[in-house]
Amino acid sequence: MAGNEWINGYLEAILDAGERIDDHRAHDEGSDTCVLASTATKYFVEEVVGHDESALYNTWIKATKNTQERSGRLENLCWRIWHMTRKKKEIQWDDARQLAHHQMERENGHKAATDDISEEMSEGESKYENPSGHSDSSGCQIAAEVHEESQVQTKQRRLYLVLISLHGLVRGDDMELGRDSDTGGQVKYVVEFARALAMMPEVYRVDLLTRQICSPDVDSSYGEPTEMLTSGTYDGGQELGESSGAYIIRIPCGPRDKYIRKELLWPYTQEFSDGALAHILIMAKALGEQLSGGEPVWPHVIHGHYADAGNIAALLSGALNVPMVLTGHSLGRSKLEQLLKQGRQSKEDINATYKIMRRIEAEEISLDTTELVITSTKQEIEQQWGLYDGFDVKLEKVLRARMQRDVSCHGRFMPRMSVIPPGMDFSNVVVQDASDMVESEIDMAPVANPDTSVVIPPSPNATPPIWDEIMRFLTNPHKPMILALARPDPKKNITTLLRAFGECRPLRELANLTLIMGNRDDIDDMAGGSGTVLTMALKLIDKYDLYGQVAYPKHHKQCDVPDIYRLAAKTKGVFINPALVEPFGLTLIEAAAHGLPMVATNNGGPVDIHRVLNNGLLVDPHDYQGISAALLKLVADRSLWSECRRNGLKNIHLYSWPEHCRTYLMRIALCQTRRSQWQRETILNEGLEPDSQQNSLRDATNISLQLSVDGEKLSLGSLSLSSLEDSEKGLGNCDLEDTHKENEENKETVDGSNGSHLECTLYNGVNQMDGLLARSIHNLPAKVPFLIKKRKKLIVFAVDSYDMLTGKLTTALLQLIQGALNAIKRSNTRSVGFLISTALTVSKTLSMLSENGIAVQDFDALICGSGSQLHYPAVSASREENYDLLYDHHIDYRWNKGGIRKTMPRLMLPDGEEVPSKGERALVEDEMQCNTHLLTYRVTKMAIAPTICELRQRLRMRGLRCNVVYCQNATKLHVLPLFASRCQALRYLFVQWGLDIMNMYMIVGETGDTDYEQLLGGMHKTVIVKDFVGGSSEAKLRACGKYHRGESTLLDSPNILTAETSTCDSILDTLQKLGFKA
């Protein structure tokens, strides 16, 4: 700041504010003057001084030249700011220590994973290596072969694709881009992407799911449930059916009458997921009737855009067992890193404003589930996704190389990353002809407007209105236009651009500057960041006296943007994107399509765009002199300008939507469906009345024949029902449970690690697995209770009330369950079902019910082991025959019991320890409580036991994907498959048996196990019972500095009520308030 004389003006303004405060205090001692003083000081610190100690000292030296009184006050002010600078450095040191610790954890995780893989290499694995000896590059050939095969299949059955983009204002026409920070490039991208995908010949239907908004503050079009985007294909094919094409589907969630910014939408993601799930089930059946004779057509992939939609897509993928794809757009860890570097906010302040920790956790959850991550640039993979626990660039390369050689990865997984630059719609692009370009000032023959000094070029055609709106700012509009099109966001770096333009007199003489900074009515009404940037921009225009040289219109429409590009190209102008970091830079593609050379930031996507198009120059966004020089070079050198223009137009077709969609479809072709493709409608509809409301969902049950290892699918082939029956005959009448146990033993024998089902199949042949699946299908009518299909309402007891000594459900809870059963039975209704959701095993739950005189047959289902088992007690007297083996296969995705069992002891050590000391182990495996999809550990030392967040982090760093839950008053830790949870088990019942989630009524305590938060969110109704849970596991959920419960779910939801007392009558009254009628 030294040398900037205008800084004294700010100092004097602050002092004047202080004098006014003193005068005001004399008249009104009770006024809130501290706020004004704090505001002035904060503005000075953040916007003027910028925490630079040398600048503070130099400023103080300048200030002391004034009067003695003023010098004293300035010295006091400067020392206050100096202390704030020290505080900022302390924050930076803390962040640096945390980053170093995180890096050490990542290195340890990578080393442990690679060591384990090396140790687990068996001699028998070599025979599964690729016999042709192909190198790693064979992956591209495999992708092409899969894509070719997929094209043959999709031409027969067509693809149904689901895209999700939750936040912002989403509509097909007249998009209000720039209205706020949530309605920007992502909205434009997903709408155009949905349109383009639906035009591809392989695709039948595309649904873009977003939030329904019925607020009076926005247009009524955002409240329409459905909006059609397009139908037809690029090749001119006719419409295929009544449901074909691209649609925006708006799902209600959260307050219906409020438009909510994305940072406040997190508590409503589960509610959105349930609504989206209902829509997909209805759509799958409707498409099945149109395309495949009644067999449901499931989404080929569910594609989440941004962290919030990624979280939703992960839930839907787990409920439907279909592959997930993710596009991050912008990432939370990158944003947090940038904000911390600025030093203006602490990590706690950043989290309070942006809910950044909740966003980062959602991105980690998305990485756990997704099979494919779409990025715009290579830089995004290495420098942004590389910051996450769930993606390690080095480990991903190791696993990918092993998979391409057909070598087992032992259950470890890293998602595939694929660079696919966004596409662009060129239908509205009008490239300026050479004859129409302005070659000199004489060519334009400017005509002076007699009323103003503005010079207007003649034109035989009427100019677009936006041209007049821009040119009214400019004294000489014939000069080349430097165009910037960006929201007034600090990261867009508009103020540096203004400084670069203002400081360079030759550039000002040669060119004009046009800033298209969204739409605004009153700067004072804009959000803090946008309003601040616009205010600073106006001050810089005034400081450098840029009037007549800079245009900054208040309003423009989306349809005006092509005309703005045309105007800049007509004047032989340049497009500039000076953002501090640009994830991709779609505006650069648009500008190039209109014949505009570019000057762009060298951080992020523009580097890749420049490599492809070679149509401009890259600059350091912090170097305003470098920006000036690059702009001046392009504007002054006509031959260079023409060369850049030609290069851009020559290669721009690489960014077309058809090209983008072709690449995208080839990538998702590797995401083979995990659902079987045969019909079982007769089995599912057995016992149903023809007009049953649940009939529409009966064909929603399929089990997976596409078993997974580390995210790459190995097809076992499509098996017909007749072939399944034939294979079953070879099994004879052996007990199914014995077969299941034998299968488990075989897996442990092979590699000593109890590996995945795919590994079992590779070693033991597919016949045994096919027989097991066939037998599951054959026994399905006996496995599913008759009444559960006809239940219209379901009451779920999920109170985590355990006896501290015995670990069983408390007597008070069992009495409550008995009372509720008796009360509802008296109404003599068979439309109400009952379910218990608990962390206890099936055997413990059944024995406790029997010991307390509660008939187990009164319950339609038991969700036990924190969601690892689903049991139907009313089916048969034989306990083994009541397990839902379809559910077992459903949750088997990415489950690596042996690998996790081997890794867990290393994760239970206190930080910094490599080898466990004697007696220092925090968790000890409880083998008697384990099952096929559950590892149970006793908590022996609570003080040193890692939190759920810490365990997830360490598992992710080692490529292991699973769900972890502390339960039973934090005395037990459950490790179970990724798709297994008590909440997801309810969605499974919805998909499999048509039990509407909106008609589920869940009874929970005030706290519970660490999965308690998941039980509160969603479209089901919840009754909270007081004074039932004596202990809680929630203290072990998150480490310090993470997000809190309010960012995951809101207790003031209309679907959640608290019973006044813990009596059965009070609970029934509360159920009635939620709409329950027996």
Short mmCIF file of N, CA and C in Angstrom, two decimals, residues 110-206:
data_model
loop_
_atom_site.label_atom_id
_atom_site.label_comp_id
_atom_site.label_asym_id
_atom_site.label_seq_id
_atom_site.Cartn_x
_atom_site.Cartn_y
_atom_site.Cartn_z
N HIS A 110 -2.38 -44.04 1.53
CA HIS A 110 -1.89 -44.54 0.24
C HIS A 110 -0.88 -45.66 0.44
N LYS A 111 0.03 -45.47 1.38
CA LYS A 111 1.05 -46.50 1.63
C LYS A 111 0.41 -47.79 2.13
N ALA A 112 -0.56 -47.65 3.07
CA ALA A 112 -1.22 -48.85 3.60
C ALA A 112 -1.98 -49.59 2.51
N ALA A 113 -2.66 -48.85 1.64
CA ALA A 113 -3.44 -49.49 0.58
C ALA A 113 -2.53 -50.23 -0.40
N THR A 114 -1.47 -49.58 -0.84
CA THR A 114 -0.57 -50.24 -1.79
C THR A 114 0.14 -51.42 -1.15
N ASP A 115 0.53 -51.30 0.12
CA ASP A 115 1.17 -52.42 0.81
C ASP A 115 0.21 -53.60 0.92
N ASP A 116 -1.05 -53.32 1.29
CA ASP A 116 -2.03 -54.40 1.43
C ASP A 116 -2.25 -55.11 0.10
N ILE A 117 -2.34 -54.33 -0.97
CA ILE A 117 -2.56 -54.94 -2.28
C ILE A 117 -1.37 -55.81 -2.65
N SER A 118 -0.17 -55.34 -2.36
CA SER A 118 1.02 -56.13 -2.68
C SER A 118 1.06 -57.41 -1.86
N GLU A 119 0.70 -57.31 -0.57
CA GLU A 119 0.72 -58.48 0.30
C GLU A 119 -0.32 -59.51 -0.14
N GLU A 120 -1.46 -59.01 -0.66
CA GLU A 120 -2.57 -59.91 -0.97
C GLU A 120 -2.43 -60.54 -2.35
N MET A 121 -1.40 -60.15 -3.10
CA MET A 121 -1.19 -60.76 -4.41
C MET A 121 -0.87 -62.25 -4.22
N SER A 122 -1.72 -63.08 -4.75
CA SER A 122 -1.50 -64.53 -4.62
C SER A 122 -0.99 -65.08 -5.94
N GLU A 123 -0.42 -66.26 -5.85
CA GLU A 123 0.12 -66.87 -7.06
C GLU A 123 -0.98 -67.16 -8.06
N GLY A 124 -2.17 -67.47 -7.55
CA GLY A 124 -3.26 -67.81 -8.45
C GLY A 124 -3.79 -66.65 -9.24
N GLU A 125 -3.43 -65.41 -8.86
CA GLU A 125 -3.98 -64.26 -9.56
C GLU A 125 -3.40 -64.12 -10.96
N SER A 126 -2.20 -64.64 -11.14
CA SER A 126 -1.53 -64.43 -12.42
C SER A 126 -2.31 -65.04 -13.57
N LYS A 127 -3.07 -66.08 -13.29
CA LYS A 127 -3.79 -66.72 -14.38
C LYS A 127 -4.99 -65.91 -14.83
N TYR A 128 -5.35 -64.87 -14.06
CA TYR A 128 -6.46 -64.03 -14.45
C TYR A 128 -5.98 -62.77 -15.17
N GLU A 129 -4.65 -62.64 -15.34
CA GLU A 129 -4.15 -61.50 -16.07
C GLU A 129 -4.53 -61.63 -17.54
N ASN A 130 -4.52 -60.52 -18.21
CA ASN A 130 -4.91 -60.48 -19.61
C ASN A 130 -3.98 -61.36 -20.44
N PRO A 131 -4.46 -62.46 -21.03
CA PRO A 131 -3.58 -63.37 -21.75
C PRO A 131 -2.97 -62.75 -22.98
N SER A 132 -3.60 -61.74 -23.53
CA SER A 132 -3.06 -61.11 -24.74
C SER A 132 -1.92 -60.17 -24.45
N GLY A 133 -1.70 -59.89 -23.15
CA GLY A 133 -0.60 -59.04 -22.77
C GLY A 133 -0.79 -57.60 -23.13
N HIS A 134 -2.02 -57.15 -23.25
CA HIS A 134 -2.27 -55.75 -23.60
C HIS A 134 -1.79 -54.84 -22.49
N SER A 135 -1.33 -53.70 -22.85
CA SER A 135 -0.89 -52.71 -21.89
C SER A 135 -2.09 -51.98 -21.32
N ASP A 136 -1.82 -51.03 -20.42
CA ASP A 136 -2.87 -50.26 -19.80
C ASP A 136 -3.70 -49.49 -20.81
N SER A 137 -3.14 -49.21 -21.97
CA SER A 137 -3.89 -48.47 -22.97
C SER A 137 -5.07 -49.23 -23.51
N SER A 138 -5.17 -50.52 -23.19
CA SER A 138 -6.30 -51.31 -23.65
C SER A 138 -7.61 -50.84 -23.08
N GLY A 139 -7.53 -50.01 -22.03
CA GLY A 139 -8.77 -49.49 -21.46
C GLY A 139 -9.58 -48.72 -22.48
N CYS A 140 -8.91 -47.98 -23.37
CA CYS A 140 -9.62 -47.22 -24.39
C CYS A 140 -10.32 -48.16 -25.35
N GLN A 141 -9.64 -49.27 -25.71
CA GLN A 141 -10.24 -50.23 -26.61
C GLN A 141 -11.46 -50.88 -25.96
N ILE A 142 -11.33 -51.18 -24.66
CA ILE A 142 -12.47 -51.76 -23.94
C ILE A 142 -13.65 -50.79 -23.95
N ALA A 143 -13.36 -49.52 -23.70
CA ALA A 143 -14.43 -48.53 -23.69
C ALA A 143 -15.12 -48.46 -25.04
N ALA A 144 -14.32 -48.50 -26.12
CA ALA A 144 -14.92 -48.42 -27.45
C ALA A 144 -15.78 -49.64 -27.74
N GLU A 145 -15.29 -50.84 -27.31
CA GLU A 145 -16.07 -52.05 -27.53
C GLU A 145 -17.37 -52.01 -26.75
N VAL A 146 -17.29 -51.56 -25.48
CA VAL A 146 -18.50 -51.47 -24.68
C VAL A 146 -19.47 -50.47 -25.28
N HIS A 147 -18.93 -49.35 -25.79
CA HIS A 147 -19.79 -48.33 -26.39
C HIS A 147 -20.48 -48.88 -27.62
N GLU A 148 -19.72 -49.65 -28.45
CA GLU A 148 -20.31 -50.22 -29.66
C GLU A 148 -21.42 -51.20 -29.30
N GLU A 149 -21.16 -52.03 -28.28
CA GLU A 149 -22.18 -52.97 -27.83
C GLU A 149 -23.38 -52.23 -27.25
N SER A 150 -23.09 -51.15 -26.50
CA SER A 150 -24.16 -50.36 -25.91
C SER A 150 -25.03 -49.73 -26.97
N GLN A 151 -24.42 -49.29 -28.10
CA GLN A 151 -25.20 -48.66 -29.15
C GLN A 151 -26.19 -49.65 -29.75
N VAL A 152 -25.74 -50.91 -29.92
CA VAL A 152 -26.65 -51.91 -30.44
C VAL A 152 -27.82 -52.13 -29.50
N GLN A 153 -27.51 -52.18 -28.18
CA GLN A 153 -28.57 -52.42 -27.20
C GLN A 153 -29.50 -51.23 -27.08
N THR A 154 -28.92 -50.04 -27.04
CA THR A 154 -29.75 -48.86 -26.80
C THR A 154 -30.65 -48.55 -27.97
N LYS A 155 -30.26 -48.93 -29.19
CA LYS A 155 -31.14 -48.70 -30.32
C LYS A 155 -32.40 -49.55 -30.21
N GLN A 156 -32.31 -50.63 -29.44
CA GLN A 156 -33.47 -51.48 -29.24
C GLN A 156 -34.28 -51.04 -28.03
N ARG A 157 -33.61 -50.67 -26.92
CA ARG A 157 -34.36 -50.39 -25.70
C ARG A 157 -34.33 -48.93 -25.30
N ARG A 158 -33.48 -48.13 -25.93
CA ARG A 158 -33.35 -46.71 -25.65
C ARG A 158 -32.94 -46.44 -24.20
N LEU A 159 -32.34 -45.28 -23.96
CA LEU A 159 -31.82 -44.95 -22.64
C LEU A 159 -32.73 -43.95 -21.93
N TYR A 160 -32.86 -44.16 -20.63
CA TYR A 160 -33.52 -43.21 -19.74
C TYR A 160 -32.46 -42.66 -18.81
N LEU A 161 -32.23 -41.36 -18.85
CA LEU A 161 -31.19 -40.72 -18.06
C LEU A 161 -31.81 -39.70 -17.11
N VAL A 162 -31.27 -39.63 -15.89
CA VAL A 162 -31.76 -38.70 -14.88
C VAL A 162 -30.62 -37.76 -14.49
N LEU A 163 -30.84 -36.46 -14.65
CA LEU A 163 -29.91 -35.43 -14.21
C LEU A 163 -30.53 -34.70 -13.02
N ILE A 164 -29.70 -34.29 -12.07
CA ILE A 164 -30.20 -33.56 -10.89
C ILE A 164 -29.37 -32.30 -10.72
N SER A 165 -30.06 -31.16 -10.64
CA SER A 165 -29.43 -29.88 -10.32
C SER A 165 -30.39 -29.15 -9.39
N LEU A 166 -30.08 -29.12 -8.12
CA LEU A 166 -31.05 -28.73 -7.10
C LEU A 166 -31.26 -27.23 -7.00
N HIS A 167 -30.20 -26.46 -6.91
CA HIS A 167 -30.33 -25.06 -6.52
C HIS A 167 -30.49 -24.15 -7.73
N GLY A 168 -30.84 -22.90 -7.44
CA GLY A 168 -30.97 -21.89 -8.49
C GLY A 168 -32.34 -21.91 -9.13
N LEU A 169 -32.53 -21.01 -10.10
CA LEU A 169 -33.78 -20.88 -10.85
C LEU A 169 -33.58 -21.55 -12.21
N VAL A 170 -34.25 -22.68 -12.40
CA VAL A 170 -34.03 -23.52 -13.58
C VAL A 170 -35.28 -23.52 -14.43
N ARG A 171 -35.14 -23.06 -15.66
CA ARG A 171 -36.21 -23.19 -16.65
C ARG A 171 -35.60 -23.20 -18.04
N GLY A 172 -36.38 -23.62 -19.01
CA GLY A 172 -35.83 -23.83 -20.34
C GLY A 172 -35.60 -22.58 -21.15
N ASP A 173 -36.49 -21.60 -21.03
CA ASP A 173 -36.40 -20.40 -21.85
C ASP A 173 -36.21 -19.17 -20.96
N ASP A 174 -35.54 -18.18 -21.55
CA ASP A 174 -35.34 -16.90 -20.87
C ASP A 174 -34.76 -17.10 -19.47
N MET A 175 -33.66 -17.85 -19.40
CA MET A 175 -33.02 -18.11 -18.11
C MET A 175 -32.50 -16.81 -17.50
N GLU A 176 -32.71 -16.66 -16.20
CA GLU A 176 -32.33 -15.43 -15.50
C GLU A 176 -30.91 -15.55 -14.97
N LEU A 177 -29.98 -15.79 -15.87
CA LEU A 177 -28.60 -15.98 -15.46
C LEU A 177 -28.04 -14.71 -14.87
N GLY A 178 -27.35 -14.84 -13.76
CA GLY A 178 -26.77 -13.69 -13.08
C GLY A 178 -27.71 -13.02 -12.11
N ARG A 179 -28.94 -13.54 -11.98
CA ARG A 179 -29.87 -12.94 -11.03
C ARG A 179 -29.32 -13.05 -9.61
N ASP A 180 -28.72 -14.19 -9.30
CA ASP A 180 -28.05 -14.38 -8.02
C ASP A 180 -26.92 -15.37 -8.22
N SER A 181 -26.18 -15.63 -7.17
CA SER A 181 -24.99 -16.49 -7.28
C SER A 181 -25.36 -17.94 -7.56
N ASP A 182 -26.61 -18.34 -7.34
CA ASP A 182 -27.04 -19.72 -7.58
C ASP A 182 -27.53 -19.95 -9.01
N THR A 183 -27.79 -18.88 -9.74
CA THR A 183 -28.34 -19.00 -11.08
C THR A 183 -27.30 -18.49 -12.06
N GLY A 184 -26.38 -19.36 -12.41
CA GLY A 184 -25.29 -18.98 -13.29
C GLY A 184 -25.01 -20.02 -14.34
N GLY A 185 -23.73 -20.25 -14.59
CA GLY A 185 -23.33 -21.15 -15.66
C GLY A 185 -23.81 -22.57 -15.49
N GLN A 186 -23.91 -23.05 -14.25
CA GLN A 186 -24.38 -24.42 -14.04
C GLN A 186 -25.80 -24.60 -14.53
N VAL A 187 -26.67 -23.62 -14.26
CA VAL A 187 -28.06 -23.71 -14.72
C VAL A 187 -28.11 -23.79 -16.24
N LYS A 188 -27.37 -22.93 -16.89
CA LYS A 188 -27.33 -22.93 -18.36
C LYS A 188 -26.81 -24.26 -18.88
N TYR A 189 -25.77 -24.77 -18.24
CA TYR A 189 -25.17 -26.03 -18.70
C TYR A 189 -26.15 -27.19 -18.59
N VAL A 190 -26.78 -27.37 -17.44
CA VAL A 190 -27.62 -28.56 -17.25
C VAL A 190 -28.85 -28.52 -18.16
N VAL A 191 -29.41 -27.34 -18.39
CA VAL A 191 -30.57 -27.24 -19.28
C VAL A 191 -30.17 -27.60 -20.71
N GLU A 192 -29.09 -27.02 -21.19
CA GLU A 192 -28.66 -27.32 -22.55
C GLU A 192 -28.17 -28.75 -22.68
N PHE A 193 -27.55 -29.27 -21.63
CA PHE A 193 -27.09 -30.67 -21.64
C PHE A 193 -28.28 -31.62 -21.75
N ALA A 194 -29.33 -31.36 -20.98
CA ALA A 194 -30.52 -32.21 -21.04
C ALA A 194 -31.12 -32.17 -22.44
N ARG A 195 -31.21 -30.99 -23.03
CA ARG A 195 -31.74 -30.87 -24.39
C ARG A 195 -30.90 -31.68 -25.39
N ALA A 196 -29.59 -31.49 -25.29
CA ALA A 196 -28.70 -32.15 -26.25
C ALA A 196 -28.73 -33.66 -26.10
N LEU A 197 -28.76 -34.16 -24.87
CA LEU A 197 -28.81 -35.62 -24.67
C LEU A 197 -30.07 -36.22 -25.27
N ALA A 198 -31.20 -35.55 -25.07
CA ALA A 198 -32.47 -36.07 -25.58
C ALA A 198 -32.49 -36.13 -27.11
N MET A 199 -31.62 -35.36 -27.76
CA MET A 199 -31.56 -35.36 -29.22
C MET A 199 -30.70 -36.48 -29.77
N MET A 200 -29.97 -37.18 -28.92
CA MET A 200 -29.12 -38.27 -29.38
C MET A 200 -29.97 -39.49 -29.71
N PRO A 201 -29.62 -40.21 -30.75
CA PRO A 201 -30.47 -41.35 -31.16
C PRO A 201 -30.54 -42.47 -30.14
N GLU A 202 -29.52 -42.57 -29.24
CA GLU A 202 -29.55 -43.65 -28.25
C GLU A 202 -30.48 -43.36 -27.09
N VAL A 203 -30.87 -42.11 -26.93
CA VAL A 203 -31.58 -41.68 -25.71
C VAL A 203 -33.07 -41.52 -25.98
N TYR A 204 -33.87 -42.10 -25.11
CA TYR A 204 -35.33 -41.97 -25.23
C TYR A 204 -35.86 -40.81 -24.40
N ARG A 205 -35.41 -40.72 -23.15
CA ARG A 205 -35.93 -39.67 -22.27
C ARG A 205 -34.83 -39.19 -21.33
N VAL A 206 -34.85 -37.88 -21.05
CA VAL A 206 -33.96 -37.27 -20.07
C VAL A 206 -34.82 -36.46 -19.11
#
